[in-house]
């Protein structure tokens, strides 16, 4: 699915946190993550419960919102299917792209695993 051009621009306009939603056994889990969006795919590198949940149920959601002094400027919501990428070379390259976006060193979070999320649907709102 193609994400609207304006939503795609918003997703990469500034280094904001995304909230990743996963669900296993009918119990949702939402956690903040760094991300990178390009061409209908979101990349994250993660570990722990988020990764465990994705292994059991690859259907995920992401929400990104920009605020100014508590007033929402815009929000984007994405629904998609996650794939865990175990390839070290791909993981290193993605981690470098994401870390660069957020101003972290290229080796930060080396223990995390790459997850690619193919976007199935999206919505956005500007205020």
GROMACS .gro file of N, CA and C in nm, residues 7 15-17 26-27 39 48 55 66 71 83-84 102 109:
model
   45
    7UNK      N    1   0.141   1.228   0.439
    7UNK     CA    2   0.169   1.145   0.557
    7UNK      C    3   0.314   1.097   0.555
   15UNK      N    4   1.265   1.375   1.404
   15UNK     CA    5   1.290   1.249   1.475
   15UNK      C    6   1.199   1.232   1.597
   16UNK      N    7   1.077   1.190   1.572
   16UNK     CA    8   0.979   1.167   1.679
   16UNK      C    9   0.974   1.020   1.716
   17UNK      N   10   0.923   0.993   1.834
   17UNK     CA   11   0.900   0.855   1.876
   17UNK      C   12   0.772   0.805   1.809
   26UNK      N   13  -0.484  -1.172   2.287
   26UNK     CA   14  -0.586  -1.072   2.314
   26UNK      C   15  -0.542  -0.961   2.407
   27UNK      N   16  -0.412  -0.953   2.436
   27UNK     CA   17  -0.360  -0.851   2.527
   27UNK      C   18  -0.268  -0.756   2.449
   39UNK      N   19   0.921   0.447   0.147
   39UNK     CA   20   0.855   0.368   0.042
   39UNK      C   21   0.760   0.261   0.095
   48UNK      N   22   1.325  -0.775   2.328
   48UNK     CA   23   1.233  -0.792   2.440
   48UNK      C   24   1.093  -0.830   2.399
   55UNK      N   25   0.694  -1.212   1.690
   55UNK     CA   26   0.718  -1.352   1.650
   55UNK      C   27   0.587  -1.432   1.655
   66UNK      N   28   0.307   1.470   1.642
   66UNK     CA   29   0.390   1.587   1.673
   66UNK      C   30   0.305   1.689   1.746
   71UNK      N   31  -0.025   2.095   2.220
   71UNK     CA   32  -0.127   2.103   2.115
   71UNK      C   33  -0.081   2.019   1.996
   83UNK      N   34   0.790  -0.819   0.971
   83UNK     CA   35   0.878  -0.931   0.940
   83UNK      C   36   1.008  -0.911   1.015
   84UNK      N   37   1.050  -1.012   1.087
   84UNK     CA   38   1.177  -1.006   1.160
   84UNK      C   39   1.288  -1.045   1.063
  102UNK      N   40   1.819   0.981   1.469
  102UNK     CA   41   1.798   1.026   1.607
  102UNK      C   42   1.926   1.077   1.674
  109UNK      N   43   2.266   0.030   2.036
  109UNK     CA   44   2.161  -0.072   2.032
  109UNK      C   45   2.197  -0.190   1.942
   0.00000   0.00000   0.00000
